[in-house]
mmCIF file of C-alpha atoms and ligand atoms in Angstrom:
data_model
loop_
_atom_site.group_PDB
_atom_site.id
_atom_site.type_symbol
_atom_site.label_atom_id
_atom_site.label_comp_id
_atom_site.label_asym_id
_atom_site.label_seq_id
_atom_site.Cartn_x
_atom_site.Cartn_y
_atom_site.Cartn_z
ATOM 1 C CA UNK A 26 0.000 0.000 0.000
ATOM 2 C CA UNK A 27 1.708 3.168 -0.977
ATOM 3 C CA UNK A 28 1.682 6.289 1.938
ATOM 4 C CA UNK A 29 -1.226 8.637 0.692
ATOM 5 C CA UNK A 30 -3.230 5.323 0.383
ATOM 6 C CA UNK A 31 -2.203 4.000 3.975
ATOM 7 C CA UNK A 32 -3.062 7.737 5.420
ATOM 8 C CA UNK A 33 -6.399 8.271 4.142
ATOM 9 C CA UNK A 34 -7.158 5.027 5.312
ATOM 10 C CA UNK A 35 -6.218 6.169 9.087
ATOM 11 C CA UNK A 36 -8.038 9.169 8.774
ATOM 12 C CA UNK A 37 -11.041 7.715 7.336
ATOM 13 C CA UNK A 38 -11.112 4.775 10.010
ATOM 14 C CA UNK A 39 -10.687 6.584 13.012
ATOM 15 C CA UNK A 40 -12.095 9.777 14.501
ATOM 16 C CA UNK A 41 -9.618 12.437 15.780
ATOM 17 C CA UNK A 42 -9.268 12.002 18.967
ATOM 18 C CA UNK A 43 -8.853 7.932 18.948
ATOM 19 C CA UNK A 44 -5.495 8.559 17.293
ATOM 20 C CA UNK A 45 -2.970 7.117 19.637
ATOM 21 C CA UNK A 46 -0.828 10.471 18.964
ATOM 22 C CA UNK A 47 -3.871 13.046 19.049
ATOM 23 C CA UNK A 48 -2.599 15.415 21.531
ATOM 24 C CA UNK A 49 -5.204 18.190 23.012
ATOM 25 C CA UNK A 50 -2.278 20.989 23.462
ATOM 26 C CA UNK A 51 0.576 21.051 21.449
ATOM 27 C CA UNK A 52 2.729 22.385 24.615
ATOM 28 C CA UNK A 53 6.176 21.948 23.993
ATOM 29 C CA UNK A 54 5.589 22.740 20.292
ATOM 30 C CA UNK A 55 4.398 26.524 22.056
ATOM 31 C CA UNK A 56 7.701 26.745 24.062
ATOM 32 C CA UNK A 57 9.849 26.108 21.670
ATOM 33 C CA UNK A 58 7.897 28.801 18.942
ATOM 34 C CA UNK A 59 8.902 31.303 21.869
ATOM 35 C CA UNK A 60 12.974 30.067 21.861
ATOM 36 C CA UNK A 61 12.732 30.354 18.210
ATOM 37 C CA UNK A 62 11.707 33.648 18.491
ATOM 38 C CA UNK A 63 9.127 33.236 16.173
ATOM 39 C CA UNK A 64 6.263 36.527 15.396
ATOM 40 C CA UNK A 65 3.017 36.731 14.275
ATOM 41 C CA UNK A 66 4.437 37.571 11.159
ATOM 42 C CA UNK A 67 6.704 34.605 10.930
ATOM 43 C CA UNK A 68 5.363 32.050 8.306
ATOM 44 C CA UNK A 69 5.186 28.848 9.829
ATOM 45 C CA UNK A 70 4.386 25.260 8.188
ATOM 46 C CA UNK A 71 3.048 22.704 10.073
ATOM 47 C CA UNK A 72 4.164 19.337 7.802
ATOM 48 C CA UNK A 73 1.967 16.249 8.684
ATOM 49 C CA UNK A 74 -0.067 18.424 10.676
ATOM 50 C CA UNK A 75 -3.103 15.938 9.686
ATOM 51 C CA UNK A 76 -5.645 16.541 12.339
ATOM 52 C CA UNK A 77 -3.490 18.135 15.321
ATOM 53 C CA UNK A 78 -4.353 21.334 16.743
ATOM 54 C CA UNK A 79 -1.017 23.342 16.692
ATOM 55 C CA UNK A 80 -3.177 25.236 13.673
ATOM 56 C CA UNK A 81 -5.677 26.154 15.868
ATOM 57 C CA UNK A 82 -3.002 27.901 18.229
ATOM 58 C CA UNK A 83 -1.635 29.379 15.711
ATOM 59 C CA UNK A 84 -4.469 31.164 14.305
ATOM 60 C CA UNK A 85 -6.409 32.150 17.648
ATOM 61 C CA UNK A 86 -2.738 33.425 18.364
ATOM 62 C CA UNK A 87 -2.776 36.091 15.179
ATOM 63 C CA UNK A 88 0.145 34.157 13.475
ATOM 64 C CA UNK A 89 -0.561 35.752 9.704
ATOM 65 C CA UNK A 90 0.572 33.029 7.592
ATOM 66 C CA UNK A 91 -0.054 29.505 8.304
ATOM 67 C CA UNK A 92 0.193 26.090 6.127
ATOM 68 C CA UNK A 93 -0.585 22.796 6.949
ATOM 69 C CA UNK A 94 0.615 20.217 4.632
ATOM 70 C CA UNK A 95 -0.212 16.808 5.032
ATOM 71 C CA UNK A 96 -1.137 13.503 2.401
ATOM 72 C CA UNK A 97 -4.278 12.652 3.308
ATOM 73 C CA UNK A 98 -7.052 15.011 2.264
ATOM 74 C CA UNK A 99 -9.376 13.147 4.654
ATOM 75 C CA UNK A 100 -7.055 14.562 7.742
ATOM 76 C CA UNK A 101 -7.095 18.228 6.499
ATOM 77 C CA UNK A 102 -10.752 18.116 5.809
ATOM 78 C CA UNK A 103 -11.145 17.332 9.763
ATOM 79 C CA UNK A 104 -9.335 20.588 10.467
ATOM 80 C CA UNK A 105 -10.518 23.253 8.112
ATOM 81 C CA UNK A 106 -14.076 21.790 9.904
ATOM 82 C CA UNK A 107 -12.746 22.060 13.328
ATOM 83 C CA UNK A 108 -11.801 25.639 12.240
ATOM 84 C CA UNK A 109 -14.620 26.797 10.907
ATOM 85 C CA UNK A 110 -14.420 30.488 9.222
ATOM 86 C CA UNK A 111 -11.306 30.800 10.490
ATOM 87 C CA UNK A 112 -9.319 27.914 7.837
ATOM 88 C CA UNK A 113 -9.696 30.881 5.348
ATOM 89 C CA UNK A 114 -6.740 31.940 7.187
ATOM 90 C CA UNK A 115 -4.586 29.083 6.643
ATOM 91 C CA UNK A 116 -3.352 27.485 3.274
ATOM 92 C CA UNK A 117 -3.864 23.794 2.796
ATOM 93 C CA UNK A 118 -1.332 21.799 0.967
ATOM 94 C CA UNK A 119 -2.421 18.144 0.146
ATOM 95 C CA UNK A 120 0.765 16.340 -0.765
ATOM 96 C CA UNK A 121 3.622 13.989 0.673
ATOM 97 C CA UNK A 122 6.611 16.359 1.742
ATOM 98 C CA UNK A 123 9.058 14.896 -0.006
ATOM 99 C CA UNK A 124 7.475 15.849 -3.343
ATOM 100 C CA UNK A 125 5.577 18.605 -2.527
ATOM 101 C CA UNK A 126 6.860 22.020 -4.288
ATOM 102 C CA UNK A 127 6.393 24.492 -1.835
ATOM 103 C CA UNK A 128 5.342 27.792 -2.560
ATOM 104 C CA UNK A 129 7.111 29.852 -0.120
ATOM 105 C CA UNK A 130 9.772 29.700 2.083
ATOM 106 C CA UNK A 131 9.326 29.639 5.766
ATOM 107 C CA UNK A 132 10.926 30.807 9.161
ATOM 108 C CA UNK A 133 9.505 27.870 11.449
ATOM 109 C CA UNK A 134 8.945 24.117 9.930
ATOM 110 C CA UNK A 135 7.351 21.965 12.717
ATOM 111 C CA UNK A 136 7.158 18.160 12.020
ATOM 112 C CA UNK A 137 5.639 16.175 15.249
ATOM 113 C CA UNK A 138 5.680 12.301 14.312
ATOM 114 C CA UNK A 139 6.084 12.364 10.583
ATOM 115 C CA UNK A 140 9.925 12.231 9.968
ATOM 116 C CA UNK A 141 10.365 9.314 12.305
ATOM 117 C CA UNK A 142 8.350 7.600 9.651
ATOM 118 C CA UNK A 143 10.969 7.746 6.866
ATOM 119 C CA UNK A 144 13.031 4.388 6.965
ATOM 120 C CA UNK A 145 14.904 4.206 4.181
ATOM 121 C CA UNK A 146 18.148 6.943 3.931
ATOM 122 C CA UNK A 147 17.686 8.195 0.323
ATOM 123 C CA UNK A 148 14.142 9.322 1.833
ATOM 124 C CA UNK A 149 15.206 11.246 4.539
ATOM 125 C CA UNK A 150 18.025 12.868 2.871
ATOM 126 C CA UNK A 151 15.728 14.131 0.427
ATOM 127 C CA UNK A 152 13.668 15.334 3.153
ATOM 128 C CA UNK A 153 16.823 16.963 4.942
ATOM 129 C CA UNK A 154 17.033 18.663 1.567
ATOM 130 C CA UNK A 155 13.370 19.938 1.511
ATOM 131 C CA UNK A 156 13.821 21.328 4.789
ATOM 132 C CA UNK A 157 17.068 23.309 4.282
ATOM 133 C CA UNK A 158 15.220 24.758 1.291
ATOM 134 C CA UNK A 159 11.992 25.267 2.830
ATOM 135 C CA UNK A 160 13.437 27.478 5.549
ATOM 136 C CA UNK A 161 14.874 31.423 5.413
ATOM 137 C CA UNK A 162 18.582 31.377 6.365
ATOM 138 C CA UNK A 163 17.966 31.445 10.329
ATOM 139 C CA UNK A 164 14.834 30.053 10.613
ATOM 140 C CA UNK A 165 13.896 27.202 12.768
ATOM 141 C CA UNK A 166 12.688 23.558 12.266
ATOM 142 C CA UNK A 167 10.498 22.027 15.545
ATOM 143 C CA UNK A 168 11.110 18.618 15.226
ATOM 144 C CA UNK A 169 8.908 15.710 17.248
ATOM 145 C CA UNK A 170 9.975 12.078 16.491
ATOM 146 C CA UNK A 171 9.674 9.121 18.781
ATOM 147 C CA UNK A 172 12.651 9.154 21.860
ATOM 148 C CA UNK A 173 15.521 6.399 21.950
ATOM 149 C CA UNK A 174 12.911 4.834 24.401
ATOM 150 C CA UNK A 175 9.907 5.422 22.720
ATOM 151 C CA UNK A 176 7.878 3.248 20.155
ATOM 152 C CA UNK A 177 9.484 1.324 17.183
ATOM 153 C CA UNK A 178 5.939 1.288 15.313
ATOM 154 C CA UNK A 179 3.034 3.433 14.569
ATOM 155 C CA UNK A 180 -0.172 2.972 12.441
ATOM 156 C CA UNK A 181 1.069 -0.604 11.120
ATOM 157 C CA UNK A 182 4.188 0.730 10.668
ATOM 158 C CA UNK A 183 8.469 1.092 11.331
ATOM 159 C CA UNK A 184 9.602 4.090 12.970
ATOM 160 C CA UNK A 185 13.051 4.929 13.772
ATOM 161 C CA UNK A 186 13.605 6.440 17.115
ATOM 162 C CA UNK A 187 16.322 9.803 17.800
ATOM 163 C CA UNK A 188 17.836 11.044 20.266
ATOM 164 C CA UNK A 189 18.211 15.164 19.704
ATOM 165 C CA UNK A 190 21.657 14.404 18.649
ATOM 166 C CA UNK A 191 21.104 11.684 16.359
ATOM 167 C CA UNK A 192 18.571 13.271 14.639
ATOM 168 C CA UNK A 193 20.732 16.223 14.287
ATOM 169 C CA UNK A 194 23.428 14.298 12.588
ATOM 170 C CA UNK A 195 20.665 12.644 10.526
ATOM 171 C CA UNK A 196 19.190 15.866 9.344
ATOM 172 C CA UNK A 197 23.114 17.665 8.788
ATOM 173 C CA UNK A 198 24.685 18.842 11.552
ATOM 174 C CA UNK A 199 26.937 21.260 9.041
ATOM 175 C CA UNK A 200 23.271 22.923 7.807
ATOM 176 C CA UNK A 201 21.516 23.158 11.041
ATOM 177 C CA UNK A 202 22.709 24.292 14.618
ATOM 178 C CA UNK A 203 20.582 22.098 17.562
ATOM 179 C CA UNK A 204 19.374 24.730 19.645
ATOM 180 C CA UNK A 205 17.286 23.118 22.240
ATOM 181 C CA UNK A 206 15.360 19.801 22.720
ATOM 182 C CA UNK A 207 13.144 18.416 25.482
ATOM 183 C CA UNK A 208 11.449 15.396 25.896
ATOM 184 C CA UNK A 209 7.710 14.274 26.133
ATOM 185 C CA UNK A 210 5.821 11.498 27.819
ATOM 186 C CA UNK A 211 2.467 11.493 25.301
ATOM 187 C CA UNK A 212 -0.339 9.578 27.134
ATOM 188 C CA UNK A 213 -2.335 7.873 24.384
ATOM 189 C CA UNK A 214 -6.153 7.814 24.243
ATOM 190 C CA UNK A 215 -6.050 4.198 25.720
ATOM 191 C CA UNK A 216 -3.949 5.618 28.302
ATOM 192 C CA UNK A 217 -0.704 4.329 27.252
ATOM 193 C CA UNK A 218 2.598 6.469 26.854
ATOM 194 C CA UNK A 219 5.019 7.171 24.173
ATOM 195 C CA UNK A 220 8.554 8.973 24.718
ATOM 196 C CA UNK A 221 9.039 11.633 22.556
ATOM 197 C CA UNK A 222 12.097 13.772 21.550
ATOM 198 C CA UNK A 223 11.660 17.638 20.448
ATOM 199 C CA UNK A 224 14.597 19.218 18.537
ATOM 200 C CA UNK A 225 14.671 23.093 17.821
ATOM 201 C CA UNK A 226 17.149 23.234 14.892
ATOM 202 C CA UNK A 227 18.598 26.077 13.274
ATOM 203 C CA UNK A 228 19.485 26.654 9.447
ATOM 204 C CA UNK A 229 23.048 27.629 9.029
ATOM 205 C CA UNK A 230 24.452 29.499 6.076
ATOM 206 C CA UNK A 231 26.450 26.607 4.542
ATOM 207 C CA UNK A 232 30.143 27.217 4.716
HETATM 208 C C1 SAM B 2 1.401 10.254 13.325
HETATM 209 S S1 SAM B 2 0.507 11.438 12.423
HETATM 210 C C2 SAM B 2 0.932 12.949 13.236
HETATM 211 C C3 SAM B 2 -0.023 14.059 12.910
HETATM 212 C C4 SAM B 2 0.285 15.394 13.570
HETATM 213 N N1 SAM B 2 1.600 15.874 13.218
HETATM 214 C C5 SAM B 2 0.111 15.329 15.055
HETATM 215 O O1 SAM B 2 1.084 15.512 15.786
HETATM 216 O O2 SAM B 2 -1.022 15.091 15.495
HETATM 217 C C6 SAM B 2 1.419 11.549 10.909
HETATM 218 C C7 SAM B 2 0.764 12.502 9.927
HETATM 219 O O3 SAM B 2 1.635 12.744 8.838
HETATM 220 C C8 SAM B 2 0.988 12.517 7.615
HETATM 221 N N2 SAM B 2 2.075 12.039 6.738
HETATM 222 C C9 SAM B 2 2.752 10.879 6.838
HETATM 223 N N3 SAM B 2 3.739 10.842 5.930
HETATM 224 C C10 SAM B 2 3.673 12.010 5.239
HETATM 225 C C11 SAM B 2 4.417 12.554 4.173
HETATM 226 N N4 SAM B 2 5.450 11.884 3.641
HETATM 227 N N5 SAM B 2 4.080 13.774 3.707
HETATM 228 C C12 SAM B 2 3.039 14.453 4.251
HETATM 229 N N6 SAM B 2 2.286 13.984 5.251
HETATM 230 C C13 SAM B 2 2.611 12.779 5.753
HETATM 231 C C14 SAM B 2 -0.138 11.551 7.908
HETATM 232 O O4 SAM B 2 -1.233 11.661 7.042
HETATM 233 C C15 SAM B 2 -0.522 11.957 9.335
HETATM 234 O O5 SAM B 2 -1.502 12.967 9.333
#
């Protein structure tokens, strides 16, 4: 089954908040806007933002220019209902990252549980090299992936698990500076938890 088929499938089956990663506050995403620095003005793309509701901070915040991006339609539809009037606000990208062609560049990228996703090394260099071009010299990447001691599997399928450092070296440690990172105990709808890592990398000029 290829990925936008295995996606829509997820977001069709289940509602929302029966996702085992369906958070209700996207709290450490928040701190680590403010130690990017980031401003309302700052564009900011949320990439397999599916049916989370960083957007919805985001745009009760003021933040003027918002995109979600994800590869299931089914997920973004949830949202832009959840919003209501105010997913006018926000452009909606339907595609998978690694082929998407953006149409802007961003300061922040934020990325909770979709990277960890990409097993096989050609893929995630090519989405190292999306993000480096995605992102105005200086701006910031939030990264969320599953912890050295967090789960190996998601949805049916492999993940691979960082530390901050690892995924630092993963991502190029000579194009982006590791700033900060934190970690995350996620209690799952069920009631089970998941460790998560947050990175807050920072584009470098490259040498
Ligand atoms: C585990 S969910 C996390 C959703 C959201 N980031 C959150 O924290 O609630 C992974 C999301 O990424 C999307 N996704 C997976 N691979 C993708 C890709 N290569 N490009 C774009 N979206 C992708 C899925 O449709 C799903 O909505």
């Amino acid at each position: 089954m290829n990925r936008k088929t295995h996606w829509e499938r997820i977001h069709t089956e289940k509602e929302p908040q029966d996702l085992t990663w369906h958070q209700e506050s996207p709290t450490v995403a928040v701190q680590m806007l403010e130690s990017a620095g980031a401003t309302l003005q700052s564009p900011v793309i949320d990439v397999g933002g599916g049916t989370a509701r960083l957007v919805d901070h985001l745009v009760t915040s003021g933040y003027e220019d918002v995109t979600v991006l994800d590869v299931s339609s089914v997920a973004l539809d949830y949202s832009r209902k959840r919003l209501g009037r105010a997913s006018e606000r926000v452009q909606w990208i339907v595609a998978d990252v690694l082929d998407a062609e953006l149409p802007q560049t961003y300061e922040i990228w934020h990325d909770r549980a979709v990277f960890h996703f990409l097993t096989d090394p050609g893929e995630r260099r090519r989405y190292a090299n999306k993000l480096y071009d995605a992102l105005t010299l200086g701006g910031h990447a939030i990264i969320a992936t599953f912890a050295e001691d967090g789960p190996d599997r998601c949805s049916g399928l492999p993940c691979v698990r960082y530390s901050p450092k690892a995924l630092h070296a993963e991502l190029g440690a000579d194009k982006f500076r590791l700033v900060d990172s934190a970690r995350e105990t996620h209690t799952t709808p069920r009631g089970g938890e998941q460790r998560f890592q947050y990175s807050l990398l920072q584009k470098l000029p490259i040498a």
